[in-house]
Coordinates of N, CA, C and O in Angstrom, one line a residue:
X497 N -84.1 -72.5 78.7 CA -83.2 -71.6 78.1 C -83.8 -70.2 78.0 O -85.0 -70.1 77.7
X498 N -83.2 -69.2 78.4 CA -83.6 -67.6 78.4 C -83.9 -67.3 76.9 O -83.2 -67.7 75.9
X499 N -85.1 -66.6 77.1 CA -85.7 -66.0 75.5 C -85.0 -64.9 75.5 O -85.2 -64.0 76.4
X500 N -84.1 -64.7 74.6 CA -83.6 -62.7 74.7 C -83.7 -62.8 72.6 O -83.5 -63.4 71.5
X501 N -84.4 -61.6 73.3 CA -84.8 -60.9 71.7 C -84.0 -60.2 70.7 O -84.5 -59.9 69.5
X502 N -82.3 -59.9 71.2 CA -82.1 -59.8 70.6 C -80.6 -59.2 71.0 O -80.4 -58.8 72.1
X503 N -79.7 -59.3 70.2 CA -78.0 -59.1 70.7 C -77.8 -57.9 71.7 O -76.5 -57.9 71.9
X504 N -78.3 -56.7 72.4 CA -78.0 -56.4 73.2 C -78.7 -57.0 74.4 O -78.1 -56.4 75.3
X505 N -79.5 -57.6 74.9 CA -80.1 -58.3 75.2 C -79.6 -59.6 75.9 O -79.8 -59.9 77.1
X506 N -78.8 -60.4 74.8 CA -77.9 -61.2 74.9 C -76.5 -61.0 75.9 O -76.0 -61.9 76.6
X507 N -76.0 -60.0 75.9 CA -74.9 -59.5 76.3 C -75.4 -59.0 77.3 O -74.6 -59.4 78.2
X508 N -76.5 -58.3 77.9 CA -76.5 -57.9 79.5 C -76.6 -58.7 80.2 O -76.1 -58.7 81.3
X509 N -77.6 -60.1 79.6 CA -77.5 -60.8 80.4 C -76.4 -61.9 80.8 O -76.3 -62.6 81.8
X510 N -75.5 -61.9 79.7 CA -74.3 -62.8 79.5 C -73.4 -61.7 81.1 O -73.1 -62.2 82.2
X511 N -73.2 -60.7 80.9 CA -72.1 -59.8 81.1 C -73.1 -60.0 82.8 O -72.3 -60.0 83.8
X512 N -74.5 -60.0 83.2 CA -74.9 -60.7 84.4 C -74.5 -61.8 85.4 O -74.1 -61.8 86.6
X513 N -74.7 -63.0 84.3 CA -73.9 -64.2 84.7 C -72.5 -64.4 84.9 O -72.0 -65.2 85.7
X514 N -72.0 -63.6 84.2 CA -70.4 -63.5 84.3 C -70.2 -62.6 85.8 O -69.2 -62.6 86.6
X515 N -70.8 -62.3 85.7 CA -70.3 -61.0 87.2 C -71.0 -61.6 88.2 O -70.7 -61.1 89.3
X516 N -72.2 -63.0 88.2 CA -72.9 -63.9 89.4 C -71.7 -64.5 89.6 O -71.1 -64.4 90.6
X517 N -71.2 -65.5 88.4 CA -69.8 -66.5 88.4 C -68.9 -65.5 89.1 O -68.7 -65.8 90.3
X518 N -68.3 -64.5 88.8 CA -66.9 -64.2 89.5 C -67.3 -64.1 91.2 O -66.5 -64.5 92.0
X519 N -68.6 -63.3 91.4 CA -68.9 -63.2 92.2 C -68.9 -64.5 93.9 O -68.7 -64.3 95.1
X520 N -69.2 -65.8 92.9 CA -70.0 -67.0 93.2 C -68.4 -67.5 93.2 O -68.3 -68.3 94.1
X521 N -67.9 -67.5 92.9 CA -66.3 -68.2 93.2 C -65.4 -67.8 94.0 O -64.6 -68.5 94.6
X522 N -65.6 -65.9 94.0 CA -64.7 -65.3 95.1 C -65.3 -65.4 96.6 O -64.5 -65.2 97.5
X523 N -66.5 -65.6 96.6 CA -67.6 -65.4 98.1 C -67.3 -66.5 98.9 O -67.1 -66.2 100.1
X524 N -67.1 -67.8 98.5 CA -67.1 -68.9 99.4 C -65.4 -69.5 98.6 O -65.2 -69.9 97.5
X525 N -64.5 -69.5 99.7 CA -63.2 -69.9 99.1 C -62.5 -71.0 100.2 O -62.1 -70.6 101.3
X526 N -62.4 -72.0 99.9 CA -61.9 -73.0 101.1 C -60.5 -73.7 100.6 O -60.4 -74.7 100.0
X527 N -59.5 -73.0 101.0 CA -57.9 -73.0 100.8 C -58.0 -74.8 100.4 O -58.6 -75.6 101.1
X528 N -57.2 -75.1 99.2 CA -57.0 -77.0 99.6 C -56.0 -77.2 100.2 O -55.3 -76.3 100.5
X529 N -55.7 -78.4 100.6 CA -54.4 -78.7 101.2 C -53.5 -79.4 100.1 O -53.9 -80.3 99.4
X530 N -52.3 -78.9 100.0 CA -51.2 -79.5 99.1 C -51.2 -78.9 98.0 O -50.3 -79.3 97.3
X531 N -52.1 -77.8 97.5 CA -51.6 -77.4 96.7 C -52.3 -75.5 96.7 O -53.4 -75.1 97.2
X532 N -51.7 -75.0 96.3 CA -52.0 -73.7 95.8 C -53.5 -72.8 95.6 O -53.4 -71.5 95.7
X533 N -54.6 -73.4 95.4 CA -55.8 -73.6 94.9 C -56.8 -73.2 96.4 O -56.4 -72.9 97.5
X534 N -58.1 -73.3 95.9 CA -59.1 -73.3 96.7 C -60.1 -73.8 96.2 O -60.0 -74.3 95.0
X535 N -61.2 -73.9 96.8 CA -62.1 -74.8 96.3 C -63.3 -73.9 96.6 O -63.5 -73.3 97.6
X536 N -64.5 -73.9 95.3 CA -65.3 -72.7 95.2 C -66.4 -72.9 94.9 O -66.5 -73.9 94.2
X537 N -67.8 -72.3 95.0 CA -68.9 -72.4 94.2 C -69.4 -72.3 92.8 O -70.5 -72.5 92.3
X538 N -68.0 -71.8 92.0 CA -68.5 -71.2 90.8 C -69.0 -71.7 90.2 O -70.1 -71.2 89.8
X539 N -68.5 -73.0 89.7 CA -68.7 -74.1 89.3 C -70.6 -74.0 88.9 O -71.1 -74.1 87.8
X540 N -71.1 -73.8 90.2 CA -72.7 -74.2 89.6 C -72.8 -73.4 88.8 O -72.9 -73.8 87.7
X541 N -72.7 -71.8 89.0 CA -73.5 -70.6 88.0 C -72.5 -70.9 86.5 O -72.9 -70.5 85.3
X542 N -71.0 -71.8 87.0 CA -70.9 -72.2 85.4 C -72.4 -72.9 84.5 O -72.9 -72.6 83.4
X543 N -72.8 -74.2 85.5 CA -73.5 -75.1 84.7 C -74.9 -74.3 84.4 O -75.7 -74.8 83.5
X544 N -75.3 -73.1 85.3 CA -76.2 -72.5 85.1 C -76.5 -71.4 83.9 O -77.6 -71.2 83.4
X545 N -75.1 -70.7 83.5 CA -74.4 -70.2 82.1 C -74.8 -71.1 81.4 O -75.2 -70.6 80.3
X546 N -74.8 -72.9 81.4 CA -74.7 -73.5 80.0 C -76.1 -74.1 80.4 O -76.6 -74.6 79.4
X547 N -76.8 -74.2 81.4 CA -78.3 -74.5 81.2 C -79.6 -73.2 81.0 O -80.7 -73.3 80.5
X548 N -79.0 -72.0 81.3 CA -80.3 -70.9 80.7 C -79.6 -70.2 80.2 O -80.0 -69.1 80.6
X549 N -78.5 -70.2 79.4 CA -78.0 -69.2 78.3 C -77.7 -69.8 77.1 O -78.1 -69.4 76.0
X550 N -76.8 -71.1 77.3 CA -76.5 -71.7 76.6 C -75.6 -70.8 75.3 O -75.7 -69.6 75.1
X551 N -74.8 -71.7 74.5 CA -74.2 -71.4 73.4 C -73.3 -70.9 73.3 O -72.6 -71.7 73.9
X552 N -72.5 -69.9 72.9 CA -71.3 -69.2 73.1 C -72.0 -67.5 74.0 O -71.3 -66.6 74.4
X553 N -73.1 -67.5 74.1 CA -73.1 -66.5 75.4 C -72.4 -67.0 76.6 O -71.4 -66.7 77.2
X554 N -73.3 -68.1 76.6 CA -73.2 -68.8 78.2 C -71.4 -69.1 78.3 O -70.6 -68.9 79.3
X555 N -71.1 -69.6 77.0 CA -69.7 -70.2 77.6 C -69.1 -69.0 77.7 O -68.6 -68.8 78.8
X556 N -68.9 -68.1 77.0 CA -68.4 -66.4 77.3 C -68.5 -66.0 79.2 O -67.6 -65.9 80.0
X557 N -69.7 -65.9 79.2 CA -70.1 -65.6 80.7 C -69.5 -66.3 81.7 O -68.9 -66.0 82.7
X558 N -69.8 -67.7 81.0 CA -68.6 -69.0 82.2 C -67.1 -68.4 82.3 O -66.7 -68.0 83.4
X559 N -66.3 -68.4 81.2 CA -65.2 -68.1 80.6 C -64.6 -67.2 81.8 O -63.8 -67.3 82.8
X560 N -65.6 -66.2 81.0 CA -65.0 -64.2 81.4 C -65.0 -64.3 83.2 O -64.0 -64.1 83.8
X561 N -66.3 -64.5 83.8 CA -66.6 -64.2 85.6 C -65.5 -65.2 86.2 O -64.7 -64.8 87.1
X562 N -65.4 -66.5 85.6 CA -64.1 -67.5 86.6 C -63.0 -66.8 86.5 O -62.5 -66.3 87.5
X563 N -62.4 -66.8 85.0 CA -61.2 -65.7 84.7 C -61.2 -64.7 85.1 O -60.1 -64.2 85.5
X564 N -62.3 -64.1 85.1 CA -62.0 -62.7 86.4 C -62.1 -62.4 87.7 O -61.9 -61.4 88.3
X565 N -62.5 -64.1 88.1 CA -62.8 -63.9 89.8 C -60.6 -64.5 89.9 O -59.7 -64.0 90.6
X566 N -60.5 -65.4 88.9 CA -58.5 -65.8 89.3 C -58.3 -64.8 89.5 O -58.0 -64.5 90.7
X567 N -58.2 -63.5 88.3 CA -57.4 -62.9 88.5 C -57.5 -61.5 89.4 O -56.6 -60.7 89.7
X568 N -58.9 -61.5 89.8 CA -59.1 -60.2 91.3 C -58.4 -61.0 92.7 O -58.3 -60.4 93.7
X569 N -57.9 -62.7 92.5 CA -58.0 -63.3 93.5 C -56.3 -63.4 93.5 O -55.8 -64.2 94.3
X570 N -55.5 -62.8 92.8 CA -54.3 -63.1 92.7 C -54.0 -64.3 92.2 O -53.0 -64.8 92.7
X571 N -54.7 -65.0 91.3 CA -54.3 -66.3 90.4 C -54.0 -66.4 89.0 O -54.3 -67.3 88.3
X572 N -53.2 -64.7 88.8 CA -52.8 -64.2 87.5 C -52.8 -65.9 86.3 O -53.4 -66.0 85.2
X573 N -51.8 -66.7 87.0 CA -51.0 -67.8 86.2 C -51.9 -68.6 85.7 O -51.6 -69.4 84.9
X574 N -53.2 -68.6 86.1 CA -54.3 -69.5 85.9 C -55.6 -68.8 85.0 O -56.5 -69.3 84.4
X575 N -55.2 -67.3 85.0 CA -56.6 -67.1 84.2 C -56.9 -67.2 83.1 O -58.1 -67.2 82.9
X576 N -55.6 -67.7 81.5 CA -56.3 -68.1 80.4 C -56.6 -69.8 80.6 O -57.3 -70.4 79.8
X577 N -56.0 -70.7 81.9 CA -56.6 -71.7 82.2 C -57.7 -72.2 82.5 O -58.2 -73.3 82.3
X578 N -58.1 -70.9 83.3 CA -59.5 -70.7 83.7 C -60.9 -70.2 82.8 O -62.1 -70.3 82.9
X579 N -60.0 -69.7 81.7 CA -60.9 -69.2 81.1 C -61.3 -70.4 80.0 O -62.4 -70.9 80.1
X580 N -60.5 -70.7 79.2 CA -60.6 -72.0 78.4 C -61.4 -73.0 79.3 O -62.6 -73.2 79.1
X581 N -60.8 -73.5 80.1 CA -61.5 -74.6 81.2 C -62.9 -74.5 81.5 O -63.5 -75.6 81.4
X582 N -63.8 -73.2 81.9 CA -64.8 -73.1 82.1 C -65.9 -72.5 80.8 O -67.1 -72.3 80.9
X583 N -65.1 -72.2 79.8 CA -65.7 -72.3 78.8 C -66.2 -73.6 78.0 O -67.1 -73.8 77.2
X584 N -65.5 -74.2 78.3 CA -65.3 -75.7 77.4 C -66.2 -76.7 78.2 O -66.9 -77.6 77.7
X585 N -66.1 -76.2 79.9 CA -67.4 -77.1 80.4 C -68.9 -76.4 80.7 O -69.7 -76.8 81.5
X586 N -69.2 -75.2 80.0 CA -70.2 -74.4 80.0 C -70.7 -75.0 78.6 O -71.8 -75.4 78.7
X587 N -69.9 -75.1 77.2 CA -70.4 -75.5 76.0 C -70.8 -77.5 76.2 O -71.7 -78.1 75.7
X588 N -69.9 -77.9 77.1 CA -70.1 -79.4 76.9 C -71.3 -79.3 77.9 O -72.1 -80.2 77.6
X589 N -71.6 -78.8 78.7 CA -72.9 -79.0 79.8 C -74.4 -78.7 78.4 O -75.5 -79.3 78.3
X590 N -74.2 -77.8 77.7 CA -75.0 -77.0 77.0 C -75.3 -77.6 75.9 O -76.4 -77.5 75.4
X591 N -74.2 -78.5 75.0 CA -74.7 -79.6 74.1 C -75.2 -80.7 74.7 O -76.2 -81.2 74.3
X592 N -74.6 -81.2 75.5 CA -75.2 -82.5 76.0 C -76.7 -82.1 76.7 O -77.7 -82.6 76.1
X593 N -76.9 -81.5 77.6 CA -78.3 -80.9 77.9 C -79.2 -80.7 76.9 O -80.3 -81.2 77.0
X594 N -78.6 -79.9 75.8 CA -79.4 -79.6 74.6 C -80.3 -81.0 74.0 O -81.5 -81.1 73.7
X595 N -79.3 -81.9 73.9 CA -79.2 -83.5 72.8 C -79.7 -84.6 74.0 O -79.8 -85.8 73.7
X596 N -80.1 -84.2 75.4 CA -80.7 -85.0 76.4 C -82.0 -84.6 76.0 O -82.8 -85.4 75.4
X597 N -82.3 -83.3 76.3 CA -83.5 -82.6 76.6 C -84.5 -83.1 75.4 O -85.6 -83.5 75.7
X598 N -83.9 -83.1 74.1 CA -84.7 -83.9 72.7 C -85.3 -85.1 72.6 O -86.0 -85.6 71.8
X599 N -84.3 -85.8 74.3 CA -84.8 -87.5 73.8 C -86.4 -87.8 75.2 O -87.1 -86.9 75.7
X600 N -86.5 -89.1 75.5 CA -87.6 -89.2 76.7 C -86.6 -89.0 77.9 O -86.8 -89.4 79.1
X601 N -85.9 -88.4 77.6 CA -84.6 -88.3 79.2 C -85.3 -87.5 80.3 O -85.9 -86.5 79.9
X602 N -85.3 -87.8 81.5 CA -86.2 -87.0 82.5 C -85.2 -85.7 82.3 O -84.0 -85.8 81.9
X603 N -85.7 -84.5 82.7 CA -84.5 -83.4 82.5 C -84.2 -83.3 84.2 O -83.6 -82.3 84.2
X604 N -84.2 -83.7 85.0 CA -82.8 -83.8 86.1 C -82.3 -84.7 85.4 O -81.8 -83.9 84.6
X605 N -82.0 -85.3 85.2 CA -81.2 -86.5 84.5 C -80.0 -86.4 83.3 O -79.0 -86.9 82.9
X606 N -81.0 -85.3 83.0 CA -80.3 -84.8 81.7 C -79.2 -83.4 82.4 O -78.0 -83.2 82.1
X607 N -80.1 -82.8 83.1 CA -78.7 -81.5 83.5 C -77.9 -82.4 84.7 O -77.0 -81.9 85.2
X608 N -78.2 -83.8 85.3 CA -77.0 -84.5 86.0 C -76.3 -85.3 85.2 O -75.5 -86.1 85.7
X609 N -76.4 -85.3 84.4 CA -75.6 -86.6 82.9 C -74.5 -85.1 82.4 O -73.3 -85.2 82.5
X610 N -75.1 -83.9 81.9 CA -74.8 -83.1 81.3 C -73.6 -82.1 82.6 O -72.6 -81.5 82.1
X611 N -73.9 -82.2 84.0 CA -72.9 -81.2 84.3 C -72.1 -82.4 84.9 O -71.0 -82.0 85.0
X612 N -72.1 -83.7 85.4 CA -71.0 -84.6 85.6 C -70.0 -84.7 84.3 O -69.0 -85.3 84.4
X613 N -70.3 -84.0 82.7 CA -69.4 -84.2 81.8 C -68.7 -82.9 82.2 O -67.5 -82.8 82.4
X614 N -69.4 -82.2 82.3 CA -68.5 -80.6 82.3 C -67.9 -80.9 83.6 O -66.7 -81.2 83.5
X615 N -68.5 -80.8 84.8 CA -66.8 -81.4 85.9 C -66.4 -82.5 85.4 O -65.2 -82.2 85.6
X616 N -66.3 -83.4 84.9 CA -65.0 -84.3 84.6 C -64.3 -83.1 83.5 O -63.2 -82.6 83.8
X617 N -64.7 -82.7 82.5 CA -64.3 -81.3 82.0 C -62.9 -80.2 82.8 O -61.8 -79.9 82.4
X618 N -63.7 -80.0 84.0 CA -62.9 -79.6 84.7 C -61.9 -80.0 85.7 O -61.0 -79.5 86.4
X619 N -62.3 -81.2 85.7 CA -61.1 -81.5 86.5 C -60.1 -82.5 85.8 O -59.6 -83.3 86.5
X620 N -59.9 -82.4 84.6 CA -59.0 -83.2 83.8 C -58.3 -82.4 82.9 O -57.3 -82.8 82.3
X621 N -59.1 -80.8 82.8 CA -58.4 -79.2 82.2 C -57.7 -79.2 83.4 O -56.4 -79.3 83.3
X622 N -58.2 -79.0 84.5 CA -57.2 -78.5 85.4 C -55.9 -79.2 85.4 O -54.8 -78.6 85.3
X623 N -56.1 -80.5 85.5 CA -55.1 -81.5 85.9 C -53.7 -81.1 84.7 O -52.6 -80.8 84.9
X624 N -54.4 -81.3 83.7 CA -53.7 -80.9 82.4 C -52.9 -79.4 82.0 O -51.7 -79.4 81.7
X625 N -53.6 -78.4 82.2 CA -53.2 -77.2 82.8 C -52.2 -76.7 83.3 O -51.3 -75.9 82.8
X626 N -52.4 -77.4 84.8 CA -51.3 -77.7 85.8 C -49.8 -78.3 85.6 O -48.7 -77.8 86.0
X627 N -50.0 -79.5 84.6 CA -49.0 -80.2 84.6 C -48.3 -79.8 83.2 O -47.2 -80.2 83.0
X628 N -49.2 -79.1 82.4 CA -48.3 -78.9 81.3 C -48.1 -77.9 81.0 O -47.0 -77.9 80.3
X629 N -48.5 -76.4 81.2 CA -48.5 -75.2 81.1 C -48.4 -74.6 82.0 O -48.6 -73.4 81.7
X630 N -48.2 -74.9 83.5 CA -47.9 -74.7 84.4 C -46.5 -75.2 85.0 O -45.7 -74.7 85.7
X631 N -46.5 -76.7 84.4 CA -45.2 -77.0 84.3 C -44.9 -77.6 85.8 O -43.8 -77.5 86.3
X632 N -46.3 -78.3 86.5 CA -45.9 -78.9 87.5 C -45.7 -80.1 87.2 O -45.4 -80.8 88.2
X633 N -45.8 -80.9 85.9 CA -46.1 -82.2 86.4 C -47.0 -83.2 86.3 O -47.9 -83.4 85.6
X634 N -46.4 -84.1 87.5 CA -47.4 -85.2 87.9 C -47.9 -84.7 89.6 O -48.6 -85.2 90.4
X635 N -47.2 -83.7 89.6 CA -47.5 -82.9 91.3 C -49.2 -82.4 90.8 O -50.4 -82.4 91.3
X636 N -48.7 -82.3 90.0 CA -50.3 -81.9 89.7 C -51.5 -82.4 89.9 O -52.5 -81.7 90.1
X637 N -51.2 -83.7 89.8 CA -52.5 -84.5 90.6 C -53.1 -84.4 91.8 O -54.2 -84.8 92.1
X638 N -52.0 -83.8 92.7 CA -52.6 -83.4 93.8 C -53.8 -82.6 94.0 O -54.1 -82.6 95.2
X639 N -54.7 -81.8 92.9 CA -55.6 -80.8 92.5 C -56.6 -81.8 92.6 O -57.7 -81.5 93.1
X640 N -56.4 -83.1 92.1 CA -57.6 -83.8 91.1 C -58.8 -83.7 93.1 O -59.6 -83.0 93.7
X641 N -58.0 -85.0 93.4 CA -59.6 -84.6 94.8 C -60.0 -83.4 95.1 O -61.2 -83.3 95.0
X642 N -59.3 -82.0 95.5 CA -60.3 -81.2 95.6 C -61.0 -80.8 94.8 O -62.1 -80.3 95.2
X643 N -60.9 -80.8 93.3 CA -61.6 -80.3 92.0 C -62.5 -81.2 92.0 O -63.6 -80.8 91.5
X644 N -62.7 -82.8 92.4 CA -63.5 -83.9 92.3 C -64.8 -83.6 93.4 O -66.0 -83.7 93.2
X645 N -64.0 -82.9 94.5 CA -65.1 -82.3 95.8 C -66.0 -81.3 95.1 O -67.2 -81.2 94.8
X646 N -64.8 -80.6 94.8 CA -65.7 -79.1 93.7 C -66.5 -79.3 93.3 O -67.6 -78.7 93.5
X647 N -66.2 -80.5 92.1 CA -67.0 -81.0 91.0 C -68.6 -81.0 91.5 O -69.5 -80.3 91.2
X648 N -68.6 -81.9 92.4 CA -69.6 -82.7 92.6 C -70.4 -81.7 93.8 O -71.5 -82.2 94.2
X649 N -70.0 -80.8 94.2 CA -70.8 -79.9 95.1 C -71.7 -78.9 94.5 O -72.8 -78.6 94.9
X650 N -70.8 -78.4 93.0 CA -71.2 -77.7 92.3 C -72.4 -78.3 91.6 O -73.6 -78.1 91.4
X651 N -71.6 -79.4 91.2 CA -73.4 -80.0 90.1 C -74.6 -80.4 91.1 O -75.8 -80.3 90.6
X652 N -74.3 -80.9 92.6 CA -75.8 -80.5 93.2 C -76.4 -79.4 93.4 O -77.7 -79.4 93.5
X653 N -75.5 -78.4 93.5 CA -75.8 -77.0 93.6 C -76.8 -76.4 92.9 O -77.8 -75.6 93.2
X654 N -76.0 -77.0 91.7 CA -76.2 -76.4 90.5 C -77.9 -76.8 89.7 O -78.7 -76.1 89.1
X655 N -77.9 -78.4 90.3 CA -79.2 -78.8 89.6 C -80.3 -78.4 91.0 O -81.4 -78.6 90.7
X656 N -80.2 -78.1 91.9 CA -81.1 -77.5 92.8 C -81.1 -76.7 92.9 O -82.1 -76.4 93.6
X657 N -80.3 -75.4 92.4 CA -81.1 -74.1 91.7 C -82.1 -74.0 90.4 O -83.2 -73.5 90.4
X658 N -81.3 -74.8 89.5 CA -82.4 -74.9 88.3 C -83.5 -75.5 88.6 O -84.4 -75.4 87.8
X659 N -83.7 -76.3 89.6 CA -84.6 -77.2 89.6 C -85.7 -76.4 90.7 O -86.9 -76.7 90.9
X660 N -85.0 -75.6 91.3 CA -85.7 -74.5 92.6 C -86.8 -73.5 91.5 O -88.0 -73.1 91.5
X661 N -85.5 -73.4 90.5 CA -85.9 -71.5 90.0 C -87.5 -72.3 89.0 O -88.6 -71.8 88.9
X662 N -87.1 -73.6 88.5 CA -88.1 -73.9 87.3 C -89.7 -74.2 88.1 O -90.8 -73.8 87.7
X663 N -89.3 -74.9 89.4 CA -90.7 -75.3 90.4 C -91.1 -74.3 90.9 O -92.1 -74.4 91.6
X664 N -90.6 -73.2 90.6 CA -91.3 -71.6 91.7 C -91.7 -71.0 90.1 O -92.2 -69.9 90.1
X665 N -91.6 -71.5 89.4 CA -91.9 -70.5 88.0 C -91.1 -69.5 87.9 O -91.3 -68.5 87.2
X666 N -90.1 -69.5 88.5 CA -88.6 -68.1 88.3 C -88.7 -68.1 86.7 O -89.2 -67.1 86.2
X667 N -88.3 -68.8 86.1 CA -88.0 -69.1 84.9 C -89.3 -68.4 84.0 O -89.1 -67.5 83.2
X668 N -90.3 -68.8 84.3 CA -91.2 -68.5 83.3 C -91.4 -66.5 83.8 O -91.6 -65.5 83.0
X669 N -91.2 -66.5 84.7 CA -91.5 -64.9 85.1 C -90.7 -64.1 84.4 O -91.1 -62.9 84.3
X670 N -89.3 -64.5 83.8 CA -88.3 -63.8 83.3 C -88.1 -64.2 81.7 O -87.0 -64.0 81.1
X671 N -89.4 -64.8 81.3 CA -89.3 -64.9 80.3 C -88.4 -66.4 79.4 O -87.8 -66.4 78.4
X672 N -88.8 -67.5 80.4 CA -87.6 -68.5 79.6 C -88.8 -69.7 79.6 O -89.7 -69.9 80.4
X673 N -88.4 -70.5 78.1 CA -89.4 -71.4 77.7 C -89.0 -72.6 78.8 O -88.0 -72.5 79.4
X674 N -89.8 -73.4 79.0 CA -90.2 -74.4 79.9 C -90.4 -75.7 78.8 O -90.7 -76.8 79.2

């Protein structure tokens, strides 16, 4: 977790992550088939928001960059879905992590226990989203496999960055406890 000293601090780096996420979702975009959607990287720098920011920064930064990559991307209808959705698996990645990290849990173990909750997170927001406030349905299921691809691309991604940045000392160089 990032040591920041103090609330402005907090916010540059929040308002960082947020602008990696939007960044990291609009860069690599792979149209799905059958439905509307695409399929993206953001996902990891979400779980990376709730593994070195943690808390309501991290879920902010998750939130704000996804919701802002929908809506630079023309996915107006989806950005308070987006934003809820990736906030809610930026805080469940970041409690569960938190409540792993305290016990003998190996910590890969613990950020792959912790971001398999946040994609199931997301891909059962989405599903839900879709079918109720979007007002598709049960068409809506059609989302679930590529968000399941998503899912699970993102959380390798995601734990082989953290797990890159912690083995090279990235982490300690910038100031984050170990």
């Amino acid at each position: 977790m990032l040591v920041l000293k103090n609330r402005n601090q907090k916010i540059a780096v929040s308002a960082m992550f947020a602008a990696i996420c939007c960044v990291a979702t609009m860069i690599i975009r792979i149209p799905t088939f059958g439905t509307n959607g695409y399929v993206n990287i953001g996902d990891a720098v979400v779980l990376l928001c709730a593994w070195l920011i943690g808390g309501a920064y991290g879920m902010l930064a998750a939130g704000i960059g996804s919701a802002l990559a929908d809506l630079l991307a023309g996915y107006a209808s989806y950005v308070p879905g987006t934003f809820v959705i990736k906030a809610l698996m930026a805080i469940a990645a970041y409690l569960i992590f938190r409540v792993l990290s305290n016990t003998k849990i190996n910590k890969t173990v613990a950020f792959v226990i912790s971001g398999l909750v946040a994609e199931t997170v997301m891909v059962a927001g989405y599903f839900l989203y879709e079918a109720f406030a979007l007002g598709y349905g049960l068409a809506a299921a059609a989302s679930i496999p590529s968000n399941i691809s998503q899912g699970a691309t993102c959380l390798v991604l995601g734990v082989i960055v953290v797990r890159v940045m912690e083995s090279n000392r990235v982490l300690k160089k910038i100031n984050v406890i170990q």
